[in-house]
Tab-separated table of C-alpha atoms in Angstrom:
chain	number	residue	atom	x	y	z
C	165	MET	CA	96.617	112.979	67.074
C	166	THR	CA	94.352	110.755	69.181
C	167	VAL	CA	92.177	110.088	66.147
C	168	ILE	CA	95.142	109.214	63.926
C	169	ILE	CA	96.539	106.765	66.459
C	170	GLN	CA	93.222	105.108	67.125
C	171	THR	CA	92.606	104.736	63.402
C	172	LEU	CA	96.064	103.281	62.916
C	173	SER	CA	95.623	100.737	65.679
C	174	ARG	CA	92.170	99.764	64.389
C	175	TRP	CA	93.485	99.224	60.851
C	176	ALA	CA	96.821	97.541	61.586
C	177	ILE	CA	95.578	93.971	61.936
C	178	PRO	CA	93.012	94.075	59.106
C	179	LEU	CA	95.711	95.482	56.801
C	180	LEU	CA	98.195	92.834	57.898
C	181	LEU	CA	95.605	90.125	57.259
C	182	LEU	CA	94.813	91.494	53.810
C	183	GLY	CA	98.469	92.177	53.016
C	184	ILE	CA	99.763	88.699	53.829
C	185	THR	CA	96.959	86.870	52.004
C	186	THR	CA	97.245	89.160	48.957
C	187	TRP	CA	101.009	88.645	48.820
C	188	GLY	CA	100.487	84.870	49.119
C	189	ILE	CA	97.811	84.677	46.401
C	190	SER	CA	99.888	86.724	44.008
C	191	TYR	CA	102.829	84.350	44.463
C	192	ARG	CA	100.458	81.421	43.799
C	193	VAL	CA	100.812	80.001	47.306
C	194	PRO	CA	97.912	77.683	48.292
C	195	ILE	CA	97.166	80.093	51.137
C	196	TYR	CA	94.419	78.161	52.855
C	197	GLU	CA	96.457	74.935	52.968
C	198	SER	CA	99.520	76.879	54.117
C	199	PHE	CA	97.518	78.558	56.836
C	200	VAL	CA	96.134	75.284	58.188
C	201	GLU	CA	99.566	73.679	58.090
C	202	GLY	CA	100.984	76.535	60.164
C	203	ALA	CA	98.033	76.772	62.525
C	204	LYS	CA	98.528	73.140	63.568
C	205	GLU	CA	101.497	74.286	65.630
C	206	GLY	CA	99.374	76.618	67.761
C	207	TRP	CA	97.811	73.859	69.806
C	208	GLN	CA	101.142	72.310	70.664
C	209	THR	CA	102.753	75.613	71.550
C	210	SER	CA	99.936	76.611	73.918
C	211	LEU	CA	99.884	73.269	75.695
C	212	ARG	CA	103.647	73.251	76.102
C	213	LEU	CA	103.235	76.538	77.991
C	214	LEU	CA	100.878	75.205	80.630
C	215	PRO	CA	103.319	73.766	83.204
C	216	TYR	CA	105.457	76.907	83.062
C	217	LEU	CA	102.429	79.147	83.523
C	218	VAL	CA	101.046	77.077	86.398
C	219	GLY	CA	104.386	77.266	88.190
C	220	MET	CA	104.808	80.977	87.736
C	221	LEU	CA	101.210	82.075	88.301
C	222	VAL	CA	100.750	79.963	91.452
C	223	SER	CA	103.811	81.511	93.037
C	224	ILE	CA	102.725	85.016	91.953
C	225	GLN	CA	99.205	84.504	93.293
C	226	VAL	CA	100.484	83.194	96.625
C	227	PHE	CA	102.748	86.231	96.865
C	228	GLN	CA	99.992	88.671	95.966
C	229	HIS	CA	96.864	87.140	97.464
C	230	THR	CA	98.387	86.713	100.932
C	231	GLY	CA	99.351	90.389	101.104
C	232	ALA	CA	103.092	89.716	100.911
C	233	LEU	CA	103.409	92.176	98.021
C	234	GLN	CA	101.791	94.901	100.148
C	235	ARG	CA	104.307	94.195	102.912
C	236	LEU	CA	107.215	94.400	100.512
C	237	ILE	CA	105.916	97.790	99.374
C	238	MET	CA	105.834	98.977	102.995
C	239	VAL	CA	109.366	97.778	103.591
C	240	LEU	CA	110.657	99.435	100.435
C	241	SER	CA	108.882	102.761	100.788
C	242	PRO	CA	111.603	104.549	102.851
C	243	LEU	CA	114.115	103.746	100.112
C	244	THR	CA	111.871	104.940	97.309
C	245	ASP	CA	110.860	108.055	99.264
C	246	TRP	CA	114.540	108.864	99.419
C	247	LEU	CA	114.826	108.401	95.642
C	248	GLY	CA	111.905	110.768	95.197
C	249	PHE	CA	109.686	108.067	93.736
C	250	PRO	CA	106.089	108.920	94.701
C	251	LYS	CA	104.489	106.253	96.882
C	252	GLU	CA	101.210	106.465	94.973
C	253	VAL	CA	102.931	104.728	92.063
C	254	LEU	CA	105.137	102.327	94.034
C	255	PRO	CA	102.658	99.417	94.076
C	256	LEU	CA	102.406	99.662	90.290
C	257	ALA	CA	106.197	99.713	89.894
C	258	LEU	CA	106.540	96.508	91.907
C	259	MET	CA	103.575	94.814	90.258
C	260	ARG	CA	104.607	95.725	86.701
C	261	PRO	CA	107.240	93.014	86.082
C	262	ILE	CA	105.123	90.357	87.833
C	263	SER	CA	101.582	90.637	86.539
C	264	GLY	CA	100.074	92.315	83.485
C	265	SER	CA	96.447	92.254	84.597
C	266	GLY	CA	97.425	93.221	88.150
C	267	SER	CA	99.379	96.243	87.006
C	268	LEU	CA	96.625	97.303	84.618
C	269	ALA	CA	94.215	97.271	87.554
C	270	LEU	CA	96.624	99.382	89.626
C	271	LEU	CA	97.083	101.867	86.774
C	272	THR	CA	93.310	102.260	86.522
C	273	GLN	CA	93.175	102.846	90.262
C	274	VAL	CA	95.842	105.581	90.114
C	275	LEU	CA	94.063	107.266	87.187
C	276	GLU	CA	90.772	107.173	89.051
C	277	THR	CA	92.177	108.428	92.347
C	278	TYR	CA	94.525	111.163	91.149
C	279	GLY	CA	93.328	111.909	87.606
C	280	PRO	CA	95.158	111.257	84.321
C	281	ASP	CA	96.793	114.701	84.215
C	282	SER	CA	98.190	114.611	87.754
C	283	PHE	CA	101.831	113.799	88.438
C	284	PRO	CA	101.124	110.280	89.794
C	285	GLY	CA	98.695	109.676	86.919
C	286	ARG	CA	101.240	110.620	84.291
C	287	LEU	CA	104.064	108.749	85.951
C	288	ALA	CA	101.937	105.618	86.271
C	289	ALA	CA	100.949	105.773	82.594
C	290	THR	CA	104.546	106.302	81.465
C	291	LEU	CA	105.812	103.500	83.660
C	292	MET	CA	103.135	101.146	82.393
C	293	GLY	CA	103.857	101.977	78.766
C	294	SER	CA	107.615	101.841	78.907
C	295	THR	CA	108.045	98.445	80.570
C	296	GLU	CA	106.682	94.948	80.066
C	297	THR	CA	105.463	92.112	82.243
C	298	THR	CA	108.953	90.643	82.413
C	299	LEU	CA	108.113	87.419	84.260
C	300	TYR	CA	105.263	86.656	81.869
C	301	VAL	CA	107.359	87.278	78.768
C	302	LEU	CA	110.211	85.119	80.016
C	303	THR	CA	107.930	82.327	81.266
C	304	VAL	CA	105.950	82.148	78.055
C	305	TYR	CA	108.812	82.614	75.599
C	306	ALA	CA	111.125	80.127	77.314
C	307	GLY	CA	108.264	77.740	78.066
C	308	SER	CA	107.000	77.594	74.494
C	309	ILE	CA	110.164	75.848	73.308
C	310	GLY	CA	110.862	73.990	76.543
C	311	LEU	CA	113.954	75.879	77.695
C	312	LYS	CA	115.133	74.989	81.174
C	313	LYS	CA	117.880	77.577	81.447
C	314	THR	CA	117.666	81.173	80.313
C	315	LYS	CA	121.134	82.150	81.527
C	316	HIS	CA	121.343	85.844	82.433
C	317	THR	CA	118.069	86.953	80.811
C	318	LEU	CA	116.016	87.449	83.985
C	319	ILE	CA	118.558	89.631	85.725
C	320	THR	CA	119.129	91.603	82.499
C	321	SER	CA	115.402	92.223	82.146
C	322	LEU	CA	114.959	93.255	85.764
C	323	ILE	CA	117.831	95.737	85.462
C	324	ALA	CA	116.203	97.086	82.289
C	325	ASP	CA	112.864	97.421	84.127
C	326	PHE	CA	114.542	99.357	86.901
C	327	ALA	CA	116.191	101.620	84.326
C	328	GLY	CA	112.757	102.115	82.792
C	329	PHE	CA	111.299	103.200	86.151
C	330	LEU	CA	114.049	105.746	86.760
C	331	ALA	CA	113.791	106.999	83.186
C	332	SER	CA	109.995	107.396	83.534
C	333	LEU	CA	110.408	109.406	86.717
C	334	TYR	CA	113.041	111.649	85.165
C	335	VAL	CA	111.183	112.138	81.879
C	336	VAL	CA	107.825	112.918	83.507
C	337	LEU	CA	109.470	115.443	85.835
C	338	ARG	CA	111.156	117.059	82.834
C	339	PHE	CA	108.158	117.050	80.514
C	340	PHE	CA	105.413	118.153	82.861
C	341	ALA	CA	107.108	120.080	85.668
R	85	MET	CA	117.927	83.254	89.756
R	86	ILE	CA	114.433	82.176	88.765
R	87	ASN	CA	114.567	79.473	91.461
R	88	TYR	CA	115.286	82.054	94.146
R	89	ILE	CA	112.573	84.463	93.017
R	90	TRP	CA	110.108	81.602	92.841
R	91	PHE	CA	111.019	80.416	96.310
R	92	PHE	CA	111.013	83.964	97.696
R	93	MET	CA	107.448	84.606	96.520
R	94	ILE	CA	106.197	81.347	98.044
R	95	LEU	CA	108.082	81.835	101.308
R	96	ALA	CA	106.995	85.454	101.697
R	97	GLY	CA	103.411	84.474	100.939
R	98	VAL	CA	103.293	81.681	103.506
R	99	ILE	CA	104.968	83.799	106.212
R	100	THR	CA	102.652	86.751	105.585
R	101	ALA	CA	99.560	84.569	105.618
R	102	ALA	CA	100.664	82.762	108.791
R	103	SER	CA	101.495	85.975	110.632
R	104	SER	CA	98.210	87.594	109.691
R	105	GLY	CA	96.373	84.506	110.917
R	106	ASN	CA	94.801	83.769	107.573
R	107	ILE	CA	96.696	80.759	106.280
R	108	ASN	CA	93.955	79.695	103.886
R	109	LEU	CA	94.929	82.638	101.667
R	110	VAL	CA	97.880	80.508	100.514
R	111	THR	CA	95.603	77.704	99.363
R	112	GLU	CA	93.324	80.196	97.648
R	113	GLY	CA	96.350	81.676	95.897
R	114	VAL	CA	97.408	78.238	94.649
R	115	LEU	CA	93.951	77.540	93.233
R	116	LYS	CA	93.660	81.003	91.672
R	117	GLY	CA	97.088	80.733	90.083
R	118	SER	CA	96.494	77.300	88.558
R	119	GLU	CA	93.121	78.330	87.229
R	120	GLN	CA	94.581	81.481	85.727
R	121	ALA	CA	97.348	79.446	84.043
R	122	VAL	CA	94.786	77.229	82.319
R	123	LEU	CA	92.738	80.240	81.229
R	124	VAL	CA	95.811	81.931	79.770
R	125	SER	CA	97.180	78.920	77.905
R	126	VAL	CA	93.786	77.787	76.623
R	127	GLY	CA	92.964	81.379	75.738
R	128	LEU	CA	96.122	81.559	73.664
R	129	ILE	CA	95.405	78.422	71.587
R	130	GLY	CA	93.203	80.205	69.073
R	131	VAL	CA	95.234	83.331	68.574
R	132	ILE	CA	98.564	81.475	68.472
R	133	SER	CA	97.135	79.078	65.885
R	134	PHE	CA	95.893	82.017	63.841
R	135	TRP	CA	99.217	83.860	63.798
R	136	SER	CA	101.170	80.646	63.212
R	137	GLY	CA	98.972	80.096	60.162
R	138	MET	CA	99.512	83.648	58.905
R	139	MET	CA	103.257	83.307	59.459
R	140	ARG	CA	103.270	80.109	57.424
R	141	ILE	CA	101.612	81.881	54.495
R	142	ALA	CA	104.130	84.706	54.820
R	143	GLN	CA	106.947	82.187	54.843
R	144	ASP	CA	105.686	80.122	51.902
R	145	ALA	CA	105.177	83.299	49.881
R	146	GLY	CA	108.720	84.491	50.558
R	147	LEU	CA	107.482	87.511	52.503
R	148	ILE	CA	109.552	86.673	55.572
R	149	GLU	CA	112.687	86.315	53.501
R	150	PHE	CA	111.902	89.598	51.769
R	151	LEU	CA	111.478	91.330	55.131
R	152	SER	CA	114.662	89.776	56.440
R	153	ARG	CA	116.619	91.022	53.468
R	154	LEU	CA	115.059	94.466	53.674
R	155	MET	CA	115.470	95.046	57.398
R	156	GLY	CA	118.058	92.402	58.257
R	157	PRO	CA	121.047	94.737	58.111
R	158	LEU	CA	119.438	96.868	60.828
R	159	VAL	CA	119.035	94.100	63.377
R	160	LYS	CA	121.902	91.908	62.169
R	161	ARG	CA	124.232	93.463	64.711
R	162	LEU	CA	121.919	92.476	67.565
R	163	PHE	CA	121.757	88.843	66.444
R	164	PRO	CA	125.136	88.123	64.861
R	165	GLU	CA	124.688	84.340	64.977
R	166	VAL	CA	121.401	84.360	63.061
R	167	PRO	CA	121.997	84.076	59.294
R	168	PRO	CA	120.369	87.141	57.660
R	169	LYS	CA	118.216	84.988	55.356
R	170	HIS	CA	117.040	82.585	58.055
R	171	PRO	CA	113.277	82.746	58.801
R	172	ALA	CA	114.161	83.535	62.442
R	173	MET	CA	115.269	86.999	61.329
R	174	GLY	CA	111.928	87.690	59.647
R	175	ALA	CA	109.987	86.378	62.624
R	176	ILE	CA	112.018	88.556	65.003
R	177	LEU	CA	111.301	91.577	62.811
R	178	LEU	CA	107.564	90.887	62.651
R	179	SER	CA	107.364	90.366	66.388
R	180	MET	CA	109.246	93.604	67.041
R	181	SER	CA	106.969	95.493	64.651
R	182	ALA	CA	103.873	94.168	66.425
R	183	ASN	CA	105.374	95.376	69.699
R	184	PHE	CA	106.187	98.797	68.234
R	185	LEU	CA	102.593	99.245	67.158
R	186	GLY	CA	101.217	97.965	70.453
R	187	LEU	CA	99.257	95.201	68.684
R	188	GLY	CA	98.506	93.486	71.987
R	189	ASN	CA	97.348	90.005	71.096
R	190	ALA	CA	99.609	89.603	68.049
R	191	CYS	CA	102.815	90.189	70.033
R	192	THR	CA	103.022	86.959	72.014
R	193	PRO	CA	102.186	84.602	69.096
R	194	LEU	CA	104.701	86.314	66.808
R	195	GLY	CA	107.335	86.315	69.554
R	196	LEU	CA	106.793	82.598	70.146
R	197	LYS	CA	107.150	81.989	66.418
R	198	ALA	CA	110.506	83.769	66.514
R	199	MET	CA	111.605	81.666	69.501
R	200	ASN	CA	110.615	78.563	67.552
R	201	HIS	CA	112.815	79.544	64.610
R	202	LEU	CA	115.670	80.470	66.938
R	203	GLN	CA	115.391	77.008	68.465
R	204	GLU	CA	116.203	75.535	65.014
R	205	LEU	CA	119.579	77.257	65.264
R	206	ASN	CA	120.126	76.386	68.928
R	207	LYS	CA	122.627	73.647	69.702
R	208	GLU	CA	121.667	72.877	73.304
R	209	LYS	CA	117.900	72.547	73.119
R	210	ASP	CA	117.116	73.236	76.783
R	211	VAL	CA	119.479	76.167	77.256
R	212	ALA	CA	118.711	79.586	75.748
R	213	SER	CA	121.077	80.614	72.946
R	214	ASP	CA	122.688	84.066	72.924
R	215	ALA	CA	120.223	85.239	70.284
R	216	MET	CA	117.287	84.055	72.426
R	217	CYS	CA	118.641	85.894	75.472
R	218	THR	CA	118.966	89.110	73.495
R	219	PHE	CA	115.523	88.693	71.951
R	220	MET	CA	113.820	87.984	75.292
R	221	ALA	CA	115.653	90.849	77.010
R	222	ILE	CA	114.632	93.307	74.280
R	223	THR	CA	111.020	92.104	74.227
R	224	SER	CA	110.604	92.194	77.997
R	225	SER	CA	112.026	95.713	78.131
R	226	SER	CA	109.027	96.826	76.013
R	227	LEU	CA	109.293	98.331	72.540
R	228	THR	CA	105.919	100.010	72.431
R	229	VAL	CA	105.828	103.271	70.546
R	230	ILE	CA	102.040	103.469	70.274
R	231	PRO	CA	100.624	102.465	73.670
R	232	THR	CA	97.012	102.039	72.560
R	233	THR	CA	95.680	100.637	75.854
R	234	ILE	CA	97.147	103.442	77.926
R	235	ILE	CA	95.897	106.153	75.584
R	236	ALA	CA	92.437	104.596	75.720
R	237	LEU	CA	92.556	104.488	79.525
R	238	ARG	CA	93.642	108.108	79.719
R	239	LEU	CA	90.853	109.017	77.325
R	240	THR	CA	88.174	107.310	79.397
R	241	HIS	CA	89.456	108.991	82.551
R	242	GLY	CA	89.061	112.422	80.968
R	243	ALA	CA	92.645	113.443	80.164
R	244	ILE	CA	92.885	116.790	78.358
R	245	THR	CA	95.218	115.429	75.659
R	246	PRO	CA	95.340	111.641	76.055
R	247	THR	CA	98.217	111.271	73.569
R	248	ASP	CA	100.659	113.661	75.246
R	249	ILE	CA	101.974	110.640	77.129
R	250	ILE	CA	103.530	109.195	73.948
R	251	GLY	CA	106.645	111.375	74.111
R	252	PRO	CA	107.591	110.368	77.672
R	253	ILE	CA	106.763	106.716	76.996
R	254	VAL	CA	108.926	106.600	73.876
R	255	LEU	CA	111.859	108.174	75.732
R	256	ALA	CA	111.529	105.888	78.764
R	257	THR	CA	111.069	102.819	76.533
R	258	PHE	CA	114.167	103.791	74.610
R	259	CYS	CA	116.138	103.962	77.889
R	260	SER	CA	114.975	100.579	79.177
R	261	THR	CA	115.585	98.852	75.822
R	262	PHE	CA	119.001	100.469	75.530
R	263	VAL	CA	119.919	99.266	79.030
R	264	ALA	CA	118.637	95.760	78.181
R	265	ILE	CA	120.855	95.587	75.086
R	266	ILE	CA	123.937	96.889	76.917
R	267	VAL	CA	123.547	94.662	79.987
R	268	ASP	CA	122.910	91.641	77.765
R	269	ALA	CA	126.051	92.425	75.763
R	270	ILE	CA	128.083	92.735	78.972
R	271	PHE	CA	126.861	89.372	80.276
R	272	ARG	CA	127.521	87.774	76.923
R	273	HIS	CA	131.030	89.199	76.834
R	274	PHE	CA	131.905	87.876	80.292
R	275	SER	CA	130.377	84.448	79.763
R	276	LYS	CA	132.499	84.072	76.641
R	277	GLY	CA	135.648	85.284	78.375
R	278	GLY	CA	135.126	83.194	81.484
C-alpha cells in the first residue's frame, strides 16, 4: 500500500505534464506559445498576493512569536480537557488553521515525542491531514484576484475546521481503540 | 470577521509581550512576518507561472472544456451559477483533483487559476461571488485523500503501517468538507432571504 501510494504521488505530476502536452500537440495547438502566454499571468498573480500575505503573516507572527498562542492554549485547555481532546495535540489544533509550516513543525514534534502509533501521534496525523491552513487559503485565494470582502467564508471555514477536529477525535478513537 | 481576528492577534501579541517584559518580540514578529510574506509570494512566482502556462495549453486544446463536460454534472450542483462549459468549471475540477491527490505545490496555482476564471463571472469585482465562497470553503476544509506528506512523516518516524492513517483521514476530511458545504449553503440561503 505504501509503495503504491508513493509511486502514484511520484508519477502524478510527470504524467500530467506529459498528458497535457500530448493532448495539445495532437490537437495542433502551438503548445510552447500557449504555455508562455499563460505563464505571463503568474508574475502578476504572485505580486498581487504580496500585500495580503504581509498583512496576514505579520499578525500571525506577532501572535505566535510573542507567546500569545501558548497563552491561548493554556486558557482553552480546561474546555478541551472536558471535551476529551488530549492536550498533547491541542497546540497543533490551534495552529492548524493559522500556519502550515508551524503546524507541520508541531506534528513532527508530536510524532517524535509520542511515536507515530500512539494515540496522540495518530490523532495529530489525522487532524493534520483532514484540515487545511484556512487563513492561508483564504488570504491567498481572495488576494490573488483582489477581493476585499469574502462574506461568510471565514466563519464557514472555521466551523468546518472545528468539525474536522471533532471528527478526527471520534474516528481515531473508533479506529484504534 | 477578518478584521476582528486580525486585530485580536495583534492585540494579544502586544499584551503578552508587554506582560512578559519582552516587548521587542513584537517587532521581531513584524519583521519575521514581512520577510516570510516576501519569501512565499516570490517563491510562488515560478510555480504559479508554470501551472498557468500548463492550464493555458489545456484550455487552448479544449481539454478543460472536455473535463468540464465530463465531470461538470457532478459539481454543477455546488456551483449553480457557473455555466457548465465555462473554463471556471474545468479549473475548479483540476484544482480539486490536485487536492485529492495531495499534489502539494500544484494545488495553490490551480486554485488561483479557478478563482481567476470565477472572477470573469463575478459582477462586483471586490466582493466574493457565491461560487467563490463555496469554492474557498471547500478548498480550505481540505479534500486530501492521499496525504503524501503525512505518510512520509509517519514512515520516517518508524510507524508500523504508515498508510493506516488514510482511512481516518478520509473519513474526517469527508466530515469537514460536508460541514463546509452545508454551512455555506445555510449562509447563502439566509443572505438571499434577508
